[in-house]
PDB file of C-alpha atoms in Angstrom:
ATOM      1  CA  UNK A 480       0.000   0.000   0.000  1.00 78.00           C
ATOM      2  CA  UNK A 481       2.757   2.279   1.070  1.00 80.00           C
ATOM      3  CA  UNK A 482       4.630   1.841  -2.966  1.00 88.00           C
ATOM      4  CA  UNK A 483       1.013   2.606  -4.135  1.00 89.00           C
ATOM      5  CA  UNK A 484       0.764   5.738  -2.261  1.00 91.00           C
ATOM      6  CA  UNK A 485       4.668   6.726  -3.136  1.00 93.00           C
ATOM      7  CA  UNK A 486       3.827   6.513  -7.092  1.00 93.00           C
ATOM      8  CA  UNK A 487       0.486   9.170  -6.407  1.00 91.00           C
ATOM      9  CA  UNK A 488       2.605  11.190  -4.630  1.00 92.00           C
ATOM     10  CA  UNK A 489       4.894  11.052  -7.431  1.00 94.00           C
ATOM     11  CA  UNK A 490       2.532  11.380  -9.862  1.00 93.00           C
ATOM     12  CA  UNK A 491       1.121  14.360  -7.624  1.00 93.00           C
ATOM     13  CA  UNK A 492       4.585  16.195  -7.424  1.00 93.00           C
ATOM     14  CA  UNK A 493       5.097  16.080 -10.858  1.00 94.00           C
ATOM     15  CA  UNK A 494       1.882  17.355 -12.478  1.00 93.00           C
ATOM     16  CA  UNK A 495       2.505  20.248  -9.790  1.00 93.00           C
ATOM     17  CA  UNK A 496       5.553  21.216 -11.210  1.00 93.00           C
ATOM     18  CA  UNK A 497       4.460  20.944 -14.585  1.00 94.00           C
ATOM     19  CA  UNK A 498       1.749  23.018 -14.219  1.00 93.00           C
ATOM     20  CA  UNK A 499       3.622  25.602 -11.810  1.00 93.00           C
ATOM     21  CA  UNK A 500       0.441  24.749  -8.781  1.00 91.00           C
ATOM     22  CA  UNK A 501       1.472  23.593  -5.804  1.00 93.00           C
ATOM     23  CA  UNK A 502       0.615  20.021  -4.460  1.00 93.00           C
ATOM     24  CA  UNK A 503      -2.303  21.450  -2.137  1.00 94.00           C
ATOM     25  CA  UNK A 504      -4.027  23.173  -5.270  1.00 94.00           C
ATOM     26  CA  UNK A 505      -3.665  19.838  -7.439  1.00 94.00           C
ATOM     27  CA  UNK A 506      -5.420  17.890  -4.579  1.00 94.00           C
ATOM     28  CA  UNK A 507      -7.787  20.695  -4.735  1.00 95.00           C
ATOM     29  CA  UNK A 508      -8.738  19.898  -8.159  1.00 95.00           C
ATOM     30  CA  UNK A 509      -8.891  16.435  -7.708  1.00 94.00           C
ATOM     31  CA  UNK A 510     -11.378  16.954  -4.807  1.00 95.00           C
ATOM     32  CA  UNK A 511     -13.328  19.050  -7.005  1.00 94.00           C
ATOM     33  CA  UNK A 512     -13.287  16.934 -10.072  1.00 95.00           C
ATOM     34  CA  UNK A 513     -14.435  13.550  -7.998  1.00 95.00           C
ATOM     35  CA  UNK A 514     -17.097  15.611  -6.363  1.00 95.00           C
ATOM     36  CA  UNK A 515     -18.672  16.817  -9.493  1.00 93.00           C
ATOM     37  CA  UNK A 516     -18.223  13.183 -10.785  1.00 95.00           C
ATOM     38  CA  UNK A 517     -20.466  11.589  -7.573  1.00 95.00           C
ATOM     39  CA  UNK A 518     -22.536  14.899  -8.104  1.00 94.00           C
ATOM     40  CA  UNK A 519     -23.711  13.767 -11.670  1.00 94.00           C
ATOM     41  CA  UNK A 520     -24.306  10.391 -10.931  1.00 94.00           C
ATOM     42  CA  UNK A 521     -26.328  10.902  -8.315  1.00 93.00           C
ATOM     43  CA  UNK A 522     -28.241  13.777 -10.340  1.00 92.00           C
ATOM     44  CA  UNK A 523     -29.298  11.267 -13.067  1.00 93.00           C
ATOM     45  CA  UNK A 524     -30.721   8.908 -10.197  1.00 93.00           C
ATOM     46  CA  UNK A 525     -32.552  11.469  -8.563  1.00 91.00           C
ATOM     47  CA  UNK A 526     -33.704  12.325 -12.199  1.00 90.00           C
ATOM     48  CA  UNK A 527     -35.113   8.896 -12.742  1.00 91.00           C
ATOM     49  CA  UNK A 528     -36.463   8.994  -9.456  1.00 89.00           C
ATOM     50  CA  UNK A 529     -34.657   5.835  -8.219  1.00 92.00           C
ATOM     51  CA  UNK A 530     -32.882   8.364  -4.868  1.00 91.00           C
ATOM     52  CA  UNK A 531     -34.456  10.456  -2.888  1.00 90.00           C
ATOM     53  CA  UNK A 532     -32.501  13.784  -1.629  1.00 90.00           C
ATOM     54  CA  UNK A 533     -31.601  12.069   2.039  1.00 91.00           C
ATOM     55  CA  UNK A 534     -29.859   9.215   0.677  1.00 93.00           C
ATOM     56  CA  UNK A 535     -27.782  11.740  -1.766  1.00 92.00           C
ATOM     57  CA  UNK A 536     -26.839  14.449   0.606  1.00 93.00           C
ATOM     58  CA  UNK A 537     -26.012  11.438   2.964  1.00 94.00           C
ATOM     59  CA  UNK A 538     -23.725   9.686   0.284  1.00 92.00           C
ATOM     60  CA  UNK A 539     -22.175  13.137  -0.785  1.00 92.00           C
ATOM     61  CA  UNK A 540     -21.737  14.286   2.896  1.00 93.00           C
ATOM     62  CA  UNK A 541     -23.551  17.631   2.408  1.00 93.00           C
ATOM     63  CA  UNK A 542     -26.692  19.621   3.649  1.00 92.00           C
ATOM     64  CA  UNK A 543     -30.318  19.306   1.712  1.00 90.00           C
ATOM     65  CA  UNK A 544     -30.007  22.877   1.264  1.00 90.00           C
ATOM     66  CA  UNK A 545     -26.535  22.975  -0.697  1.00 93.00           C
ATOM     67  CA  UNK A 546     -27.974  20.104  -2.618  1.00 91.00           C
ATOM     68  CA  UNK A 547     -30.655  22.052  -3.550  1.00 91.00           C
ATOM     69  CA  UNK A 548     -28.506  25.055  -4.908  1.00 91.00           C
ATOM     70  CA  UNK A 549     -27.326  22.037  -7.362  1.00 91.00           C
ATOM     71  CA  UNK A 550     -30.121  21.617  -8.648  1.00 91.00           C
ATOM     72  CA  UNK A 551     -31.566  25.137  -9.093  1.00 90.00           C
ATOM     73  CA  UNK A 552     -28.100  25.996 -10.224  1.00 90.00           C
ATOM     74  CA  UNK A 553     -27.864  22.910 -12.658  1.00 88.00           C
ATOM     75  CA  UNK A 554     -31.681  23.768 -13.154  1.00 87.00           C
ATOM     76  CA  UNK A 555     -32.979  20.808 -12.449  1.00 84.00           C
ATOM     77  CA  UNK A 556     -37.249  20.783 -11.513  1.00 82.00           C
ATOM     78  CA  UNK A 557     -37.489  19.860  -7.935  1.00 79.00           C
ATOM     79  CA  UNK A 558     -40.391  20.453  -5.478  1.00 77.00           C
ATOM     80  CA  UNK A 559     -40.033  23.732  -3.254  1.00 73.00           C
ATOM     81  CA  UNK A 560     -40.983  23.200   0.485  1.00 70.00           C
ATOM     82  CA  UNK A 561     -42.225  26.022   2.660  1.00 69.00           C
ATOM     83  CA  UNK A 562     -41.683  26.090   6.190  1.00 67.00           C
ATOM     84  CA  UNK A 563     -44.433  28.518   6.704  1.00 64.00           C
ATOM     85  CA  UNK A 564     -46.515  26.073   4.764  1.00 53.00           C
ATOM     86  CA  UNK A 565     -46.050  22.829   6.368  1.00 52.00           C
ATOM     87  CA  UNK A 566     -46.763  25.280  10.067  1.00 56.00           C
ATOM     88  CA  UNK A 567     -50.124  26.686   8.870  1.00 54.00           C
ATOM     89  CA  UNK A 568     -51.132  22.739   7.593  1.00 53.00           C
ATOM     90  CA  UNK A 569     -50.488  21.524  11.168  1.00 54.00           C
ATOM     91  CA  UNK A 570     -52.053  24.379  13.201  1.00 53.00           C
ATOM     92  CA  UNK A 571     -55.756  23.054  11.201  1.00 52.00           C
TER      93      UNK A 571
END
């Protein structure tokens, strides 16, 4: 595991050179481009309606409300829920 982890480092120290980032910024992108990747998948099963949004902001590690800012950014149709809404249906 440890000659695995050597050769990304390598890998890691390299591309940073190359591309005059440090290794902290490359990582950075990595992160990034991994959580888009998970992001998308998970989009196109919420699309098809096979996950619901607590199972994906579970998997993803991230609040129903930033997942929503996905999809309104992405602009994605999702339901709206009001808070003031679901109070006045209780109170009758």
């Amino acid at each position: 595991m440890t000659n695995n982890l050597s050769k990304v480092k390598s890998e890691i120290e390299e591309y940073a050179s190359e591309s005059n980032l440090t290794e902290l910024q490359v990582l950075e992108k990595l992160k990034d481009f991994y959580f888009n990747k998970k992001v998308t998948e998970n989009l196109r099963l919420y699309k098809k309606g096979k996950k619901k949004v607590s199972e994906i902001t579970r998997d993803l590690k991230i609040s129903p409300r930033k997942f929503y800012a996905i999809l309104e950014k992405k602009k994605i149709e999702h339901t709206k829920y009001s808070k003031a809404e679901n109070i006045e249906e209780q109170n009758e």
